[in-house]
Short mmCIF file of C-alpha atoms in Angstrom, two decimals:
data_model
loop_
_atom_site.label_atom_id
_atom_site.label_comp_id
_atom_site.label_asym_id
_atom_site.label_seq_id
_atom_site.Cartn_x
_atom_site.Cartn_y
_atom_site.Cartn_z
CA UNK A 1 120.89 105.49 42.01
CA UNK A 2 121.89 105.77 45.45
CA UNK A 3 120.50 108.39 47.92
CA UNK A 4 122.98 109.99 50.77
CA UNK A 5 120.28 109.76 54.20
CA UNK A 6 121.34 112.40 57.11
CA UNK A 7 120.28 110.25 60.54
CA UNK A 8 119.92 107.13 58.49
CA UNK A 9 120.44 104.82 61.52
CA UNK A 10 117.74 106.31 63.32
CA UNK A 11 113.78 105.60 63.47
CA UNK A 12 112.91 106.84 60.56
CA UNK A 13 116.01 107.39 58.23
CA UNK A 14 116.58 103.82 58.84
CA UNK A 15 113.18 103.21 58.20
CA UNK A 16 113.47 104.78 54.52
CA UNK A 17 116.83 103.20 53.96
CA UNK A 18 114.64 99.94 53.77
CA UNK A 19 112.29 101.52 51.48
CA UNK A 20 114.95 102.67 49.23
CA UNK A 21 116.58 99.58 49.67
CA UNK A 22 113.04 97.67 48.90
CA UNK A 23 112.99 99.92 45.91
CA UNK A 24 116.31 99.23 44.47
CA UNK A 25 117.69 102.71 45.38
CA UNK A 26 120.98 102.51 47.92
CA UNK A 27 121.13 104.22 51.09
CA UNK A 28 124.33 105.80 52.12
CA UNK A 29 124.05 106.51 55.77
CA UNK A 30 125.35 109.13 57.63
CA UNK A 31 125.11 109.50 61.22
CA UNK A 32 126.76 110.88 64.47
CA UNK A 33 125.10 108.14 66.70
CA UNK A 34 123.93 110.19 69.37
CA UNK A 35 120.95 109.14 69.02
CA UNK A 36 120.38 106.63 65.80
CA UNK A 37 121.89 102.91 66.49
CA UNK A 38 124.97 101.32 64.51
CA UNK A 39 122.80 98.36 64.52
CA UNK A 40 120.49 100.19 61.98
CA UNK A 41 123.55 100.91 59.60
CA UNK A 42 124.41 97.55 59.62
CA UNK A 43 124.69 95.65 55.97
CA UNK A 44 124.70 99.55 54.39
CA UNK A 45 127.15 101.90 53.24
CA UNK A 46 127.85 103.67 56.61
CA UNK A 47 129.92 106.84 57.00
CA UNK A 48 129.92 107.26 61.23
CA UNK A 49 130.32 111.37 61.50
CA UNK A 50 128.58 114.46 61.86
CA UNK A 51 126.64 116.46 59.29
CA UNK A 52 128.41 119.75 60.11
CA UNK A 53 132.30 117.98 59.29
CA UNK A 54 132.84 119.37 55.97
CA UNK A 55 135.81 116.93 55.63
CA UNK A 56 133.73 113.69 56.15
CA UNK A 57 130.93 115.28 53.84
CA UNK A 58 133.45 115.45 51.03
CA UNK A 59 135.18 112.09 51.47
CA UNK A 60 131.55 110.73 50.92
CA UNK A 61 130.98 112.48 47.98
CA UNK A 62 134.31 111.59 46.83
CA UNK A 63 133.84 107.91 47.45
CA UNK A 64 129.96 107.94 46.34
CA UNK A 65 129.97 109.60 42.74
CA UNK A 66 126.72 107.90 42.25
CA UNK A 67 124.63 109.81 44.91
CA UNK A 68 122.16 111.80 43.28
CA UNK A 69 119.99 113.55 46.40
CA UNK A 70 119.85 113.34 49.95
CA UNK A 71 117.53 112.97 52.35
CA UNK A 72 117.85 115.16 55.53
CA UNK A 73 116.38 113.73 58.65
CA UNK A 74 119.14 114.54 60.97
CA UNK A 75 118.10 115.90 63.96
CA UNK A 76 116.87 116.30 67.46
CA UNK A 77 113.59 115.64 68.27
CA UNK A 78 112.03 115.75 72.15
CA UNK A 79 109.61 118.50 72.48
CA UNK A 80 110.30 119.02 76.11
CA UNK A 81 114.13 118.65 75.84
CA UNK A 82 114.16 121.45 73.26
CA UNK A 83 112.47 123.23 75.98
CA UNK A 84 115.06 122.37 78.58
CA UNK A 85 117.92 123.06 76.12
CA UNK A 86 117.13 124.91 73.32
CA UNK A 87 120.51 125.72 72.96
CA UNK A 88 121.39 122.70 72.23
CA UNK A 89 118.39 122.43 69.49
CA UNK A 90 119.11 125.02 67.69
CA UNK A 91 122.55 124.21 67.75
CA UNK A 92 122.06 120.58 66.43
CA UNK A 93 118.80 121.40 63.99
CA UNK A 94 119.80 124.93 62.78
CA UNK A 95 123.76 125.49 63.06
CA UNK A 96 124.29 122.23 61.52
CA UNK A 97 121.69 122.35 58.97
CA UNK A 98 123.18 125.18 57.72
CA UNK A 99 126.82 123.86 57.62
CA UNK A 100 125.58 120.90 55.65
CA UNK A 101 123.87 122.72 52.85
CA UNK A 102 126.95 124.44 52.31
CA UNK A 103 128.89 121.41 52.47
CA UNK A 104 126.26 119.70 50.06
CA UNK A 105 126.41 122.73 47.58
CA UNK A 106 130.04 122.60 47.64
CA UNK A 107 130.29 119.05 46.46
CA UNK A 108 127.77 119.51 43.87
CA UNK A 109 124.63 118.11 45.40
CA UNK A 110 121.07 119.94 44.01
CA UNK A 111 118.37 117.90 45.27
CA UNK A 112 117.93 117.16 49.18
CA UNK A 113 114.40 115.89 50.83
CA UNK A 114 114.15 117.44 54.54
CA UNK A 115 112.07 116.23 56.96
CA UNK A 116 110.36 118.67 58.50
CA UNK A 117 107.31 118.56 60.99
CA UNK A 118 103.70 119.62 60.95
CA UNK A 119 104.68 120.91 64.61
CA UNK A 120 105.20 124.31 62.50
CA UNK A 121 101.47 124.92 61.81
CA UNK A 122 99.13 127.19 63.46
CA UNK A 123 95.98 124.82 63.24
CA UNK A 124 92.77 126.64 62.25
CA UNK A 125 89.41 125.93 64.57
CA UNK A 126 88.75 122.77 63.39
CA UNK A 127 92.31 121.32 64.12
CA UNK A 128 93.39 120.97 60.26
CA UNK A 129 95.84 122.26 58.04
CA UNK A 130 96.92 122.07 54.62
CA UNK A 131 100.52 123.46 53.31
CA UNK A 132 99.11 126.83 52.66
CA UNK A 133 97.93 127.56 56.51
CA UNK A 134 99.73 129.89 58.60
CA UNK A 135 103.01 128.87 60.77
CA UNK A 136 103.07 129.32 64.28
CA UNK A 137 105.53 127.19 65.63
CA UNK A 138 105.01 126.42 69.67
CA UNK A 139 108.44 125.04 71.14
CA UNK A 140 111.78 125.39 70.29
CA UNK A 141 111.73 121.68 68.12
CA UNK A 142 109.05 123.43 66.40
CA UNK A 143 110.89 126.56 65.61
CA UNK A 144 114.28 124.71 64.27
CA UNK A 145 112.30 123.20 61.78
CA UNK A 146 110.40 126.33 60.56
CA UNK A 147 114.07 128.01 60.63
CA UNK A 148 115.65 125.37 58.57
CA UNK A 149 113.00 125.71 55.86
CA UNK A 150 112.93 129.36 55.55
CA UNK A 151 116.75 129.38 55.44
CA UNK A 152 116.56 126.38 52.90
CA UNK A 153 114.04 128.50 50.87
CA UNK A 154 116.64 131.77 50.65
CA UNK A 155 119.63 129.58 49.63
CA UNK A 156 117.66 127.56 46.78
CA UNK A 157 116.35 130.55 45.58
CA UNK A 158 119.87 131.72 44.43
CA UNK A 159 121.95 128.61 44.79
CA UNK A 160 121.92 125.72 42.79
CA UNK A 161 120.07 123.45 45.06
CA UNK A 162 116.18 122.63 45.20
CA UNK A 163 114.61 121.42 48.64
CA UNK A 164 111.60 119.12 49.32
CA UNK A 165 109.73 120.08 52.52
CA UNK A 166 107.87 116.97 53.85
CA UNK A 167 105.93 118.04 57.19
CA UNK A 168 105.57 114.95 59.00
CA UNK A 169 102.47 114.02 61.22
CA UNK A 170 102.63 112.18 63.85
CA UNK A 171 105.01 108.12 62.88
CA UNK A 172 103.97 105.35 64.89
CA UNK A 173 104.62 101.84 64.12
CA UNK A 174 107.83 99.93 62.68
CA UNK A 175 109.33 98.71 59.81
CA UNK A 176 106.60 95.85 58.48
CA UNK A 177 109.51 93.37 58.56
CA UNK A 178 111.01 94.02 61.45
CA UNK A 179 114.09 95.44 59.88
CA UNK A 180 114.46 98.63 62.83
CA UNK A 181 112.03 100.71 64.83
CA UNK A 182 111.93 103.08 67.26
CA UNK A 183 115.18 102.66 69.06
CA UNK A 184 114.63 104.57 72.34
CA UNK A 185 113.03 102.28 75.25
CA UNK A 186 110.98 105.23 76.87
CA UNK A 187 109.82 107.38 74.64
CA UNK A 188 107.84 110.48 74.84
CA UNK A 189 105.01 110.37 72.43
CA UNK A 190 101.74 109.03 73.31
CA UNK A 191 102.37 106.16 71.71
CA UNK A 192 105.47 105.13 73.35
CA UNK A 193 104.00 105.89 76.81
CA UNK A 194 100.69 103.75 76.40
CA UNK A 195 103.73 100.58 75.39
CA UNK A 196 105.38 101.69 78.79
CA UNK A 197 102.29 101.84 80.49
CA UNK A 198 101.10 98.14 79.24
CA UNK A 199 104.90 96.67 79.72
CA UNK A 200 104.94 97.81 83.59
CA UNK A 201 101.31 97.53 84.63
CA UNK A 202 101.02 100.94 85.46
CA UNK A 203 98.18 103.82 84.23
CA UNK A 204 98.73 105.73 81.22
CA UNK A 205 98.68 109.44 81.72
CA UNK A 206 96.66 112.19 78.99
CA UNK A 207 98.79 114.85 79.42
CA UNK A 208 96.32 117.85 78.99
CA UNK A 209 92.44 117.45 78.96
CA UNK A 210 91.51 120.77 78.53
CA UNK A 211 92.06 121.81 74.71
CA UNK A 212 89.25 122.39 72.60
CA UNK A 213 89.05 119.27 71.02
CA UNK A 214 85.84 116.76 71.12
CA UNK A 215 87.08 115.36 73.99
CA UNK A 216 89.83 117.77 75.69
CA UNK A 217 92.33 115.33 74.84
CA UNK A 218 95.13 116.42 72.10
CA UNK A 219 94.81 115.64 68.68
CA UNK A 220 97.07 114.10 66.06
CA UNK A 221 97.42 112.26 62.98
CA UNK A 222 99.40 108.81 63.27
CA UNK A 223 101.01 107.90 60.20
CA UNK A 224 102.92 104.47 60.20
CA UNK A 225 106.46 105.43 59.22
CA UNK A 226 106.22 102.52 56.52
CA UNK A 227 104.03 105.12 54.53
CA UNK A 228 106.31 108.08 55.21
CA UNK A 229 109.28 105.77 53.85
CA UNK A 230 107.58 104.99 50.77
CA UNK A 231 106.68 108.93 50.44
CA UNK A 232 110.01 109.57 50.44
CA UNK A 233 110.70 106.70 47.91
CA UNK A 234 108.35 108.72 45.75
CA UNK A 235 109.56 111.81 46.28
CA UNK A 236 112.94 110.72 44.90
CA UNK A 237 111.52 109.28 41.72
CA UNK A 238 109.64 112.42 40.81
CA UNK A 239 111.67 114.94 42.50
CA UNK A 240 112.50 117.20 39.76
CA UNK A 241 108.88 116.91 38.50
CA UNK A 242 107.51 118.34 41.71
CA UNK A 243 108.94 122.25 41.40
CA UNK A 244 107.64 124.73 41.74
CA UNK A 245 104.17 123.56 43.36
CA UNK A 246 105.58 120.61 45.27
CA UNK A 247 108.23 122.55 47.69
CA UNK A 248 105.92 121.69 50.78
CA UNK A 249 104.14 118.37 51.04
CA UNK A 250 102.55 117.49 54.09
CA UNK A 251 102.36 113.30 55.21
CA UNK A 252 99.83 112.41 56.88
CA UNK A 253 96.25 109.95 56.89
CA UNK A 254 94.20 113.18 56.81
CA UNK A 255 92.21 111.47 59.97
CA UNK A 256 92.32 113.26 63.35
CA UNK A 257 93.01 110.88 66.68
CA UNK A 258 92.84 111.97 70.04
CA UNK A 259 94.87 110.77 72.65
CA UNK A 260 91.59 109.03 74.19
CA UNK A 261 91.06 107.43 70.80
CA UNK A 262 94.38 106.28 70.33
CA UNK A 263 94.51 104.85 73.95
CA UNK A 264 90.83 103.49 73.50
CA UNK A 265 92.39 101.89 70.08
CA UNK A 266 95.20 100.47 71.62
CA UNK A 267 92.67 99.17 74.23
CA UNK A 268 91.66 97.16 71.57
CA UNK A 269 94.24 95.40 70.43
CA UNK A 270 96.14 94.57 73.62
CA UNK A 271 95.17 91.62 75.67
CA UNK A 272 94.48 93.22 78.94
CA UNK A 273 93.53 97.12 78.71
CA UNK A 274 95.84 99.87 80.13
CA UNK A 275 94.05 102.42 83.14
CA UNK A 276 93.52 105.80 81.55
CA UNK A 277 94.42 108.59 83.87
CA UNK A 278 94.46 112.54 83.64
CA UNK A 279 97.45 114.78 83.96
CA UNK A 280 98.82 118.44 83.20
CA UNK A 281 100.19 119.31 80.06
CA UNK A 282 103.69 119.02 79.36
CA UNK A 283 106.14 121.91 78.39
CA UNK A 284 105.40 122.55 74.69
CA UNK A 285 102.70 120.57 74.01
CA UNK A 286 99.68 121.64 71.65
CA UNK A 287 96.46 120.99 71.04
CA UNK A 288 97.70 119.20 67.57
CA UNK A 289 96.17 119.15 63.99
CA UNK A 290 95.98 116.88 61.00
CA UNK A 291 95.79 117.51 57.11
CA UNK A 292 93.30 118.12 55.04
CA UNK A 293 95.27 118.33 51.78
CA UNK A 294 95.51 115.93 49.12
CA UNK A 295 98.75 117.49 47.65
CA UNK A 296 100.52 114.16 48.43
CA UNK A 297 98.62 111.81 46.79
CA UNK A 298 98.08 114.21 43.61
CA UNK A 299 101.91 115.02 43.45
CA UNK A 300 103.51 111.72 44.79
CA UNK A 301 100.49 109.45 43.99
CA UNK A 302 101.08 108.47 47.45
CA UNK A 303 98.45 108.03 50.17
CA UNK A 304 98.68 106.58 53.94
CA UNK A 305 97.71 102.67 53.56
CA UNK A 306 98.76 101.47 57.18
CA UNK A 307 95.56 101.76 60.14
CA UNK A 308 96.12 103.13 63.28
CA UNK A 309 95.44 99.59 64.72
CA UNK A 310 98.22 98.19 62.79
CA UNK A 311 100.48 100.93 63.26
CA UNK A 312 100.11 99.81 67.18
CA UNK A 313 100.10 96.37 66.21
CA UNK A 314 103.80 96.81 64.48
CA UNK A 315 104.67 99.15 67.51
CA UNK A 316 103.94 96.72 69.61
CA UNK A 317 105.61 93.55 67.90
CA UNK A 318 108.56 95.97 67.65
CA UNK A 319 108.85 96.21 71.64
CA UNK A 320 108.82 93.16 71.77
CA UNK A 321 112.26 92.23 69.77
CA UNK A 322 113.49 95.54 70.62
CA UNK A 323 115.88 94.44 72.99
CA UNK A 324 117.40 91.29 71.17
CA UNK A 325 118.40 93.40 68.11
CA UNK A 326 119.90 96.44 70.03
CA UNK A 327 123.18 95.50 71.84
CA UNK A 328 122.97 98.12 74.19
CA UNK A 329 119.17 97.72 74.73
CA UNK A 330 119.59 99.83 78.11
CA UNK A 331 120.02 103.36 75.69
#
């Protein structure tokens, strides 16, 4: 079996390549490079294009008759640049989306896994969701991901083509082995910030205190993106067993962090502890939620196995080799 993967050179389709790979299903990559890494593609079937190019889409199909589903996780990502640009958001998350269903439903292809984000929930008062809550999307990110899956809804309901919806959490960490992780060297998320702050000496900054959390900090659920790869490993195995209930899974630990605990956790790994400072919220941020459905492990048999403490752990060891696997380790 071999599974076509939209942004398969980037942190996290190149993340389930490996899993699929680990699992004896063969990626086919497909991706634009604007922002995933040629290095990532490297030793995998590797078609260098854009998902809207309806003439690259069929010369993979043509050359791959053995792909059976793909896995969408082509897209843009910064909340704050989609706030800057959302042109250029819904351009790259929406337009595009659109142009490769067609393209996909043209070639024959019924089954496609999109990654979508838990960024599209409107959290109840106790910060959690499950995949029945109400959507209330908060920046434009958000909204190109709620847009994709309501227009991915109205063409599988009269097309021949059935869509997975997995809302992501929050993915921190790096492939176990070291294979890729995050490529960008300043991130935004928390996360990525705390690394910065530790690499330069300098504070780290909690962007919002004010929310009505337990401790005004934001909160989120940080998944390891080893555990979302192997949920999508799942999801590919059992796909046409999941219909109708299964359109919308969410991935997640079903454990809320706040951005204190996750810098008081990385505190505790590190050798010397990063300064903790207050600061404003950013453009589009939230106060954040995590899951409290079990639809994942009772449909996919999957559950998060990774801690937080060795999701920073990986994170961490990842930064570290970062720039002696990327060529251009300046991007």
């Amino acid at each position: 079996m071999s599974v076509l993967i939209s942004g398969g050179a980037g942190f996290i389709g190149s993340t389930v390549a490996s899993a699929c790979l680990d699992a004896g299903i063969e990626p086919v990559i497909l991706d634009n490079l604007v922002t995933g890494r040629r290095e990532f593609a490297e030793g995998r079937a590797f078609y260098e294009g854009d998902i809207s190019d309806g003439a690259l889409i069929d010369k993979v199909f043509a050359e791959r008759r053995d792909i059976e589903a793909v896995i969408h996780c082509a897209a843009l990502i910064v909340v704050p640049d989609s706030v800057a640009d959302p042109v250029r958001y819904y351009r790259a998350n929406v337009a595009k989306s659109l142009e490769f269903v067609d393209h996909l439903l043209r070639n024959g292809c019924g089954r496609m896994v999109f990654s979508s984000s838990a960024s599209i929930y409107r959290a109840g008062a106790d910060h959690t969701v499950d995949e029945r809550s109400p959507l209330d999307p908060q920046s434009p990110y958000a909204r190109t991901k709620a847009m994709c899956e309501a227009m991915f809804a109205d063409i599988a309901a009269t097309q021949p083509l059935k869509v997975l919806s997995l809302r992501y959490f929050n993915p921190i960490g790096a492939d176990p082995d070291m294979r890729t992780g995050l490529q960008l060297r300043r991130p935004s998320h928390a996360l990525g910030k705390l690394i910065e702050a530790y690499e330069e000496g300098a504070p780290f900054q909690i962007t919002g205190t004010d929310y009505a959390t337990r401790d005004g900090s934001g909160i989120r659920d940080y998944v390891h993106v080893w555990d979302l790869a192997e949920a999508h490993v799942e999801a590919l195995r059992r796909f046409d067993g999941l219909f109708p209930e299964g359109a919308v899974i969410n991935l997640g630990t079903g454990t809320g962090t706040t951005v204190r605990e996750l810098a008081d956790a990385f505190n505790r790994v590190v050798d010397r502890p990063v300064e903790v400072v207050e600061a404003e919220r950013r453009p589009g941020d939230v106060a954040g939620a995590y899951p409290r459905s079990d639809l994942a492990e009772r449909l996919l048999g999957w559950r998060a196995r990774y801690s937080l403490e060795e999701g920073i752990r990986h994170s961490l060891a990842w930064a570290e080799l970062r720039d002696s696997r990327l060529r251009d380790a300046t991007r």
